[in-house]
mmCIF file of C-alpha atoms in Angstrom:
data_model
loop_
_atom_site.group_PDB
_atom_site.id
_atom_site.type_symbol
_atom_site.label_atom_id
_atom_site.label_comp_id
_atom_site.label_asym_id
_atom_site.label_seq_id
_atom_site.Cartn_x
_atom_site.Cartn_y
_atom_site.Cartn_z
ATOM 1 C CA MET A 1 -0.204 0.077 0.050
ATOM 2 C CA THR A 2 1.820 3.246 -0.818
ATOM 3 C CA PRO A 3 1.123 6.427 0.832
ATOM 4 C CA PRO A 4 -2.154 9.153 0.137
ATOM 5 C CA HIS A 5 -0.193 11.462 -2.620
ATOM 6 C CA SER A 6 -1.591 15.538 -1.888
ATOM 7 C CA ASN A 7 -1.634 17.713 -5.441
ATOM 8 C CA LYS A 8 -1.990 20.803 -3.396
ATOM 9 C CA LEU A 9 0.937 20.592 -0.927
ATOM 10 C CA LEU A 10 3.965 21.575 -1.949
ATOM 11 C CA ASP A 11 6.423 17.498 -1.885
ATOM 12 C CA LEU A 12 9.470 18.524 0.090
ATOM 13 C CA GLU A 13 11.209 15.421 -0.107
ATOM 14 C CA PRO A 14 14.053 16.343 -2.380
ATOM 15 C CA GLN A 15 14.497 19.930 0.024
ATOM 16 C CA LEU A 16 15.060 17.848 3.169
ATOM 17 C CA GLY A 17 17.930 17.782 5.452
ATOM 18 C CA SER A 18 18.623 16.220 8.091
ATOM 19 C CA ILE A 19 15.889 14.870 10.883
ATOM 20 C CA ASP A 20 17.154 13.970 14.591
ATOM 21 C CA ASN A 21 17.397 10.307 15.585
ATOM 22 C CA PHE A 22 15.205 10.661 17.978
ATOM 23 C CA PRO A 23 11.024 12.010 18.259
ATOM 24 C CA HIS A 24 10.850 15.233 19.717
ATOM 25 C CA ALA A 25 6.931 14.348 20.226
ATOM 26 C CA GLN A 26 4.777 11.393 19.783
ATOM 27 C CA GLY A 27 1.275 10.246 18.962
ATOM 28 C CA SER A 28 -0.578 7.581 18.612
ATOM 29 C CA PHE A 29 -0.328 6.613 15.172
ATOM 30 C CA SER A 30 2.488 9.254 14.350
ATOM 31 C CA ASP A 31 6.098 10.308 15.710
ATOM 32 C CA VAL A 32 6.979 14.446 15.315
ATOM 33 C CA TYR A 33 11.059 14.877 14.478
ATOM 34 C CA LYS A 34 13.039 18.233 14.079
ATOM 35 C CA GLY A 35 14.262 18.508 11.048
ATOM 36 C CA LEU A 36 15.918 20.882 8.219
ATOM 37 C CA ILE A 37 14.462 22.199 4.393
ATOM 38 C CA THR A 38 17.232 23.595 2.832
ATOM 39 C CA GLU A 39 14.905 27.263 0.858
ATOM 40 C CA GLU A 40 17.089 28.833 -1.125
ATOM 41 C CA SER A 41 20.243 27.194 -0.096
ATOM 42 C CA VAL A 42 19.226 28.429 3.798
ATOM 43 C CA ASP A 43 18.856 25.940 5.800
ATOM 44 C CA VAL A 44 15.911 25.795 7.791
ATOM 45 C CA GLN A 45 13.556 23.843 11.214
ATOM 46 C CA VAL A 46 11.016 22.490 10.570
ATOM 47 C CA ALA A 47 8.891 19.637 12.729
ATOM 48 C CA LEU A 48 8.390 16.445 10.372
ATOM 49 C CA LYS A 49 4.973 15.059 11.458
ATOM 50 C CA ILE A 50 6.036 11.219 9.928
ATOM 51 C CA PHE A 51 3.719 8.442 9.791
ATOM 52 C CA ARG A 52 4.509 4.786 11.677
ATOM 53 C CA VAL A 53 3.852 2.163 8.936
ATOM 54 C CA CYS A 54 4.368 -2.032 9.261
ATOM 55 C CA ASP A 55 4.284 -4.933 6.957
ATOM 56 C CA ASP A 56 -0.022 -4.514 8.286
ATOM 57 C CA GLU A 57 -1.725 -3.385 5.828
ATOM 58 C CA ARG A 58 -5.009 -3.032 7.780
ATOM 59 C CA LYS A 59 -3.233 -0.718 10.531
ATOM 60 C CA ASN A 60 -1.599 1.567 7.703
ATOM 61 C CA ALA A 61 -5.104 1.494 6.229
ATOM 62 C CA VAL A 62 -5.842 3.522 9.035
ATOM 63 C CA VAL A 63 -2.675 5.481 9.311
ATOM 64 C CA PHE A 64 -3.244 6.523 6.087
ATOM 65 C CA GLU A 65 -6.554 7.527 6.926
ATOM 66 C CA HIS A 66 -5.382 9.908 10.095
ATOM 67 C CA TYR A 67 -2.672 11.233 7.157
ATOM 68 C CA ARG A 68 -5.081 11.850 5.054
ATOM 69 C CA ARG A 69 -7.278 13.999 7.454
ATOM 70 C CA GLU A 70 -4.726 15.524 8.195
ATOM 71 C CA VAL A 71 -3.392 16.585 5.073
ATOM 72 C CA ARG A 72 -7.160 17.942 3.751
ATOM 73 C CA ALA A 73 -7.692 19.665 7.069
ATOM 74 C CA TYR A 74 -4.502 21.857 6.018
ATOM 75 C CA GLU A 75 -5.640 21.793 2.191
ATOM 76 C CA ARG A 76 -8.621 23.915 4.168
ATOM 77 C CA LEU A 77 -6.928 25.967 6.580
ATOM 78 C CA HIS A 78 -3.744 27.265 4.254
ATOM 79 C CA ARG A 79 -3.085 30.106 5.420
ATOM 80 C CA ASN A 80 -5.003 30.901 7.973
ATOM 81 C CA PRO A 81 -2.998 32.306 10.765
ATOM 82 C CA HIS A 82 -5.107 30.270 14.108
ATOM 83 C CA VAL A 83 -3.681 27.535 12.716
ATOM 84 C CA ALA A 84 -0.109 25.903 11.871
ATOM 85 C CA GLU A 85 1.017 26.945 9.173
ATOM 86 C CA VAL A 86 2.149 24.120 6.900
ATOM 87 C CA LEU A 87 4.983 23.768 3.741
ATOM 88 C CA GLY A 88 4.089 20.496 2.615
ATOM 89 C CA VAL A 89 4.643 16.839 2.499
ATOM 90 C CA ALA A 90 7.156 14.500 2.049
ATOM 91 C CA THR A 91 7.952 10.483 2.443
ATOM 92 C CA ILE A 92 10.782 9.744 4.255
ATOM 93 C CA GLY A 93 11.363 5.531 3.503
ATOM 94 C CA VAL A 94 8.170 4.782 3.023
ATOM 95 C CA LYS A 95 6.434 7.192 5.025
ATOM 96 C CA PRO A 96 4.056 9.802 5.086
ATOM 97 C CA ALA A 97 5.133 12.750 6.390
ATOM 98 C CA LEU A 98 3.720 16.654 7.074
ATOM 99 C CA VAL A 99 6.288 19.388 7.283
ATOM 100 C CA THR A 100 5.267 22.289 9.628
ATOM 101 C CA LYS A 101 7.294 25.193 10.381
ATOM 102 C CA TRP A 102 8.486 24.053 13.092
ATOM 103 C CA TYR A 103 7.132 26.483 16.898
ATOM 104 C CA GLU A 104 10.304 27.057 18.975
ATOM 105 C CA ASN A 105 8.188 27.804 22.658
ATOM 106 C CA GLY A 106 6.085 24.775 21.964
ATOM 107 C CA ASP A 107 2.863 23.780 22.990
ATOM 108 C CA ILE A 108 0.513 25.725 25.877
ATOM 109 C CA ALA A 109 1.181 22.729 28.167
ATOM 110 C CA HIS A 110 4.210 24.225 28.659
ATOM 111 C CA TYR A 111 4.966 27.291 27.276
ATOM 112 C CA PRO A 112 3.043 29.375 31.030
ATOM 113 C CA HIS A 113 4.962 27.271 33.545
ATOM 114 C CA LEU A 114 8.428 28.577 31.238
ATOM 115 C CA ASN A 115 6.542 32.020 30.642
ATOM 116 C CA PRO A 116 5.351 32.843 34.218
ATOM 117 C CA HIS A 117 3.642 36.314 32.873
ATOM 118 C CA VAL A 118 2.359 35.179 29.824
ATOM 119 C CA SER A 119 -1.644 36.698 30.069
ATOM 120 C CA ILE A 120 -3.726 33.189 29.544
ATOM 121 C CA HIS A 121 -6.579 35.485 29.196
ATOM 122 C CA ASN A 122 -5.049 35.931 25.976
ATOM 123 C CA LEU A 123 -4.386 32.456 25.020
ATOM 124 C CA THR A 124 -7.719 31.858 25.934
ATOM 125 C CA LEU A 125 -9.141 34.604 23.410
ATOM 126 C CA ASP A 126 -6.509 33.452 20.540
ATOM 127 C CA LEU A 127 -7.428 29.946 21.735
ATOM 128 C CA VAL A 128 -11.152 31.024 20.693
ATOM 129 C CA GLN A 129 -10.736 32.725 17.494
ATOM 130 C CA GLY A 130 -8.362 29.665 16.154
ATOM 131 C CA LEU A 131 -11.971 27.358 16.557
ATOM 132 C CA LYS A 132 -14.080 29.688 15.339
ATOM 133 C CA SER A 133 -11.501 30.080 12.579
ATOM 134 C CA LEU A 134 -12.743 26.008 11.602
ATOM 135 C CA HIS A 135 -16.369 25.883 12.986
ATOM 136 C CA SER A 136 -17.258 28.946 10.946
ATOM 137 C CA ASN A 137 -15.691 27.327 7.809
ATOM 138 C CA TYR A 138 -18.342 25.819 4.768
ATOM 139 C CA PRO A 139 -19.085 22.791 5.325
ATOM 140 C CA PRO A 140 -17.519 23.634 9.349
ATOM 141 C CA ILE A 141 -14.458 21.560 10.266
ATOM 142 C CA VAL A 142 -14.261 19.754 13.537
ATOM 143 C CA HIS A 143 -10.724 19.215 14.961
ATOM 144 C CA GLY A 144 -12.094 16.674 16.925
ATOM 145 C CA ASP A 145 -8.815 16.402 19.292
ATOM 146 C CA LEU A 146 -8.809 19.947 21.228
ATOM 147 C CA LYS A 147 -6.475 19.576 24.387
ATOM 148 C CA PRO A 148 -3.389 21.526 25.039
ATOM 149 C CA SER A 149 -0.251 18.708 23.428
ATOM 150 C CA ASN A 150 -1.956 20.202 20.153
ATOM 151 C CA ILE A 151 -2.542 23.574 20.295
ATOM 152 C CA LEU A 152 1.525 25.912 19.659
ATOM 153 C CA VAL A 153 2.308 28.884 20.875
ATOM 154 C CA ASP A 154 4.222 30.779 17.433
ATOM 155 C CA ASP A 155 6.688 33.453 17.732
ATOM 156 C CA ASP A 156 4.420 36.645 19.236
ATOM 157 C CA GLY A 157 2.759 34.162 21.997
ATOM 158 C CA HIS A 158 -0.034 33.296 20.042
ATOM 159 C CA ALA A 159 -2.120 30.059 20.593
ATOM 160 C CA ILE A 160 -2.241 28.533 16.810
ATOM 161 C CA LEU A 161 -4.309 25.339 16.321
ATOM 162 C CA SER A 162 -2.391 22.054 15.136
ATOM 163 C CA ASP A 163 -2.558 18.080 14.324
ATOM 164 C CA PHE A 164 -5.632 17.532 12.831
ATOM 165 C CA GLY A 165 -5.442 13.443 12.762
ATOM 166 C CA LEU A 166 -8.716 13.052 14.272
ATOM 167 C CA ALA A 167 -9.943 15.862 11.993
ATOM 168 C CA TYR A 168 -13.280 16.286 9.779
ATOM 169 C CA THR A 169 -15.815 18.263 8.139
ATOM 170 C CA LEU A 170 -19.931 17.981 8.400
ATOM 171 C CA ASP A 171 -21.424 17.642 5.035
ATOM 172 C CA GLY A 172 -20.664 13.452 5.549
ATOM 173 C CA THR A 173 -18.272 13.426 2.272
ATOM 174 C CA GLU A 174 -14.538 13.665 3.665
ATOM 175 C CA PHE A 175 -13.155 13.052 7.086
ATOM 176 C CA THR A 176 -15.184 10.802 8.319
ATOM 177 C CA THR A 177 -14.475 8.960 11.597
ATOM 178 C CA THR A 178 -14.569 6.000 13.503
ATOM 179 C CA ASP A 179 -12.328 5.391 16.038
ATOM 180 C CA LEU A 180 -10.984 6.864 19.481
ATOM 181 C CA ALA A 181 -8.128 7.991 19.010
ATOM 182 C CA GLY A 182 -6.952 11.051 21.568
ATOM 183 C CA SER A 183 -7.176 11.680 25.555
ATOM 184 C CA CYS A 184 -10.756 10.216 27.343
ATOM 185 C CA ARG A 185 -9.887 13.455 29.699
ATOM 186 C CA PHE A 186 -11.338 16.313 27.553
ATOM 187 C CA MET A 187 -13.440 13.805 25.105
ATOM 188 C CA ALA A 188 -17.484 13.835 25.314
ATOM 189 C CA PRO A 189 -19.555 11.882 26.601
ATOM 190 C CA GLU A 190 -21.163 11.425 24.096
ATOM 191 C CA LEU A 191 -17.447 10.063 22.754
ATOM 192 C CA LEU A 192 -17.708 7.546 24.510
ATOM 193 C CA PRO A 193 -20.213 4.765 24.769
ATOM 194 C CA THR A 194 -18.408 2.737 21.979
ATOM 195 C CA ILE A 195 -15.903 1.781 24.834
ATOM 196 C CA ILE A 196 -18.270 0.910 27.118
ATOM 197 C CA ASP A 197 -20.346 -1.044 24.750
ATOM 198 C CA ASP A 198 -19.257 -2.506 21.292
ATOM 199 C CA ASP A 199 -22.955 -3.181 20.267
ATOM 200 C CA SER A 200 -23.397 1.059 20.583
ATOM 201 C CA PRO A 201 -23.363 2.161 17.270
ATOM 202 C CA PRO A 202 -20.011 4.899 16.480
ATOM 203 C CA PRO A 203 -19.542 7.988 17.273
ATOM 204 C CA VAL A 204 -19.659 11.551 15.509
ATOM 205 C CA ARG A 205 -17.442 13.653 16.837
ATOM 206 C CA THR A 206 -19.154 17.781 16.379
ATOM 207 C CA THR A 207 -18.349 20.686 16.712
ATOM 208 C CA ARG A 208 -20.574 20.399 20.724
ATOM 209 C CA SER A 209 -18.102 17.833 21.712
ATOM 210 C CA ASP A 210 -15.236 20.132 20.846
ATOM 211 C CA ILE A 211 -17.362 22.717 23.199
ATOM 212 C CA TRP A 212 -16.503 19.903 25.699
ATOM 213 C CA SER A 213 -12.738 19.664 25.073
ATOM 214 C CA LEU A 214 -11.976 23.445 24.837
ATOM 215 C CA GLY A 215 -13.960 24.268 28.166
ATOM 216 C CA CYS A 216 -11.321 21.494 29.076
ATOM 217 C CA THR A 217 -8.521 22.879 27.592
ATOM 218 C CA ILE A 218 -9.325 26.823 28.830
ATOM 219 C CA MET A 219 -9.114 25.356 32.483
ATOM 220 C CA GLN A 220 -6.839 23.278 32.097
ATOM 221 C CA LEU A 221 -3.907 26.687 31.559
ATOM 222 C CA ILE A 222 -5.747 28.165 33.975
ATOM 223 C CA THR A 223 -6.135 25.919 36.999
ATOM 224 C CA SER A 224 -2.657 23.568 35.456
ATOM 225 C CA LYS A 225 -4.125 20.370 36.170
ATOM 226 C CA LYS A 226 -5.047 17.828 33.350
ATOM 227 C CA PRO A 227 -9.412 17.087 33.702
ATOM 228 C CA TYR A 228 -10.064 14.980 35.932
ATOM 229 C CA CYS A 229 -7.381 14.952 37.448
ATOM 230 C CA THR A 230 -7.838 12.922 40.841
ATOM 231 C CA ARG A 231 -8.439 9.691 38.684
ATOM 232 C CA ARG A 232 -5.242 8.187 37.953
ATOM 233 C CA LEU A 233 -7.189 5.260 35.669
ATOM 234 C CA ASP A 234 -8.124 6.516 32.145
ATOM 235 C CA SER A 235 -11.194 3.731 33.228
ATOM 236 C CA GLN A 236 -12.412 6.024 35.991
ATOM 237 C CA VAL A 237 -12.572 9.549 33.821
ATOM 238 C CA VAL A 238 -14.577 7.388 31.649
ATOM 239 C CA LEU A 239 -17.219 5.883 34.379
ATOM 240 C CA SER A 240 -16.854 9.266 35.656
ATOM 241 C CA ILE A 241 -17.348 11.307 32.380
ATOM 242 C CA VAL A 242 -20.209 9.209 31.376
ATOM 243 C CA ASN A 243 -21.879 9.573 34.609
ATOM 244 C CA GLY A 244 -21.719 13.007 35.011
ATOM 245 C CA THR A 245 -18.626 14.589 37.306
ATOM 246 C CA PRO A 246 -17.477 17.474 35.140
ATOM 247 C CA PRO A 247 -14.022 17.823 35.146
ATOM 248 C CA TYR A 248 -13.191 20.411 37.202
ATOM 249 C CA THR A 249 -14.982 22.017 40.517
ATOM 250 C CA GLU A 250 -15.414 25.818 40.862
ATOM 251 C CA ALA A 251 -12.620 25.393 44.380
ATOM 252 C CA ASP A 252 -10.275 24.395 41.292
ATOM 253 C CA PHE A 253 -11.146 27.285 39.561
ATOM 254 C CA LEU A 254 -10.959 30.232 42.298
ATOM 255 C CA ASN A 255 -8.250 28.597 43.239
ATOM 256 C CA ALA A 256 -6.214 28.831 41.281
ATOM 257 C CA HIS A 257 -2.924 30.608 41.033
ATOM 258 C CA ILE A 258 -4.247 33.734 37.528
ATOM 259 C CA MET A 259 -7.121 34.488 39.993
ATOM 260 C CA SER A 260 -6.282 38.023 39.938
ATOM 261 C CA GLU A 261 -6.642 37.663 35.375
ATOM 262 C CA ALA A 262 -9.194 36.127 36.005
ATOM 263 C CA ASP A 263 -11.382 38.409 37.762
ATOM 264 C CA GLN A 264 -11.216 40.453 34.056
ATOM 265 C CA CYS A 265 -13.593 38.139 33.067
ATOM 266 C CA ARG A 266 -15.728 37.660 36.143
ATOM 267 C CA ASN A 267 -17.974 35.315 34.585
ATOM 268 C CA LEU A 268 -15.276 32.157 33.225
ATOM 269 C CA TRP A 269 -16.389 29.484 34.919
ATOM 270 C CA GLU A 270 -20.247 29.642 34.314
ATOM 271 C CA VAL A 271 -19.204 29.918 30.954
ATOM 272 C CA VAL A 272 -17.019 27.467 30.193
ATOM 273 C CA GLY A 273 -19.261 25.396 32.942
ATOM 274 C CA ARG A 274 -22.179 25.273 30.885
ATOM 275 C CA CYS A 275 -19.189 23.386 28.008
ATOM 276 C CA TRP A 276 -19.856 20.666 30.326
ATOM 277 C CA GLU A 277 -24.067 20.047 29.557
ATOM 278 C CA MET A 278 -24.230 16.364 29.223
ATOM 279 C CA ASP A 279 -26.882 17.728 26.385
ATOM 280 C CA PRO A 280 -24.909 18.101 23.642
ATOM 281 C CA ALA A 281 -27.127 21.508 21.891
ATOM 282 C CA ARG A 282 -27.036 22.559 26.006
ATOM 283 C CA ARG A 283 -23.179 23.722 24.937
ATOM 284 C CA PRO A 284 -22.424 27.005 23.686
ATOM 285 C CA THR A 285 -21.885 28.109 19.999
ATOM 286 C CA ILE A 286 -18.138 29.245 19.679
ATOM 287 C CA ASP A 287 -19.566 32.220 18.618
ATOM 288 C CA GLU A 288 -22.384 32.221 21.887
ATOM 289 C CA PHE A 289 -18.608 31.617 24.133
ATOM 290 C CA GLU A 290 -16.879 34.616 22.349
ATOM 291 C CA SER A 291 -20.087 36.518 22.712
ATOM 292 C CA LEU A 292 -19.945 35.548 26.747
ATOM 293 C CA ILE A 293 -15.849 36.118 28.070
ATOM 294 C CA GLN A 294 -15.831 39.341 25.636
#
């Protein structure tokens, strides 16, 4: 089975230089390496997201679907200022790879700890703008795996979205998925039944499930705690979610070390809390969320 081809993204394989021996980050289907490409005789640092392939064609089909999904999302979001800049694609041996700009600031899971004076409020607004740029597409794009490790920080200190391996559009013609890769700690309850009951219909990621993840991501930024931080096992997390236990408490919010800044939006806890309604229809849209925190 040969890797999928992109008709819109530049093939950067001829420009590839050295690639680090060890990955900088690892995901469910890929590894991210730091490398170099040559542009006009100048070496440029890039991130190479190299998708894993093996001798099992069925497993490779799943991997290639994730690669294809991410490529198509980036093709639609090309030059979007709220999305990581994709430079092109390449094939490393037999492995397909996405080549993106290297972001020295890393992701927002670690950035505030390394930059204690950063404005969490501004990062939150960046994140909302990024998700709005996806959901306002026609048809809307669902990110599908929103969490701090998938949100990078650019050179100007703005949060931008990355990792679209679970993204898809809501017109039903592409990016369909029935797998549940991604962290269950950030998953909406409607995405979890197939983990518990194999006879359940496959879950469908929607803009409203993105909103659940948005609330979790913002609260991790504020509190520096992962969702359901007192639950050690994924099975405990899943049970808490399906039983209607919110991922954070108001005490978590009130005890956060940035409360002085959080006062800029006194109703933030109430707004974020609406993201965790068990009924997806009761969660705010991204436009409603934005208007409530302004």
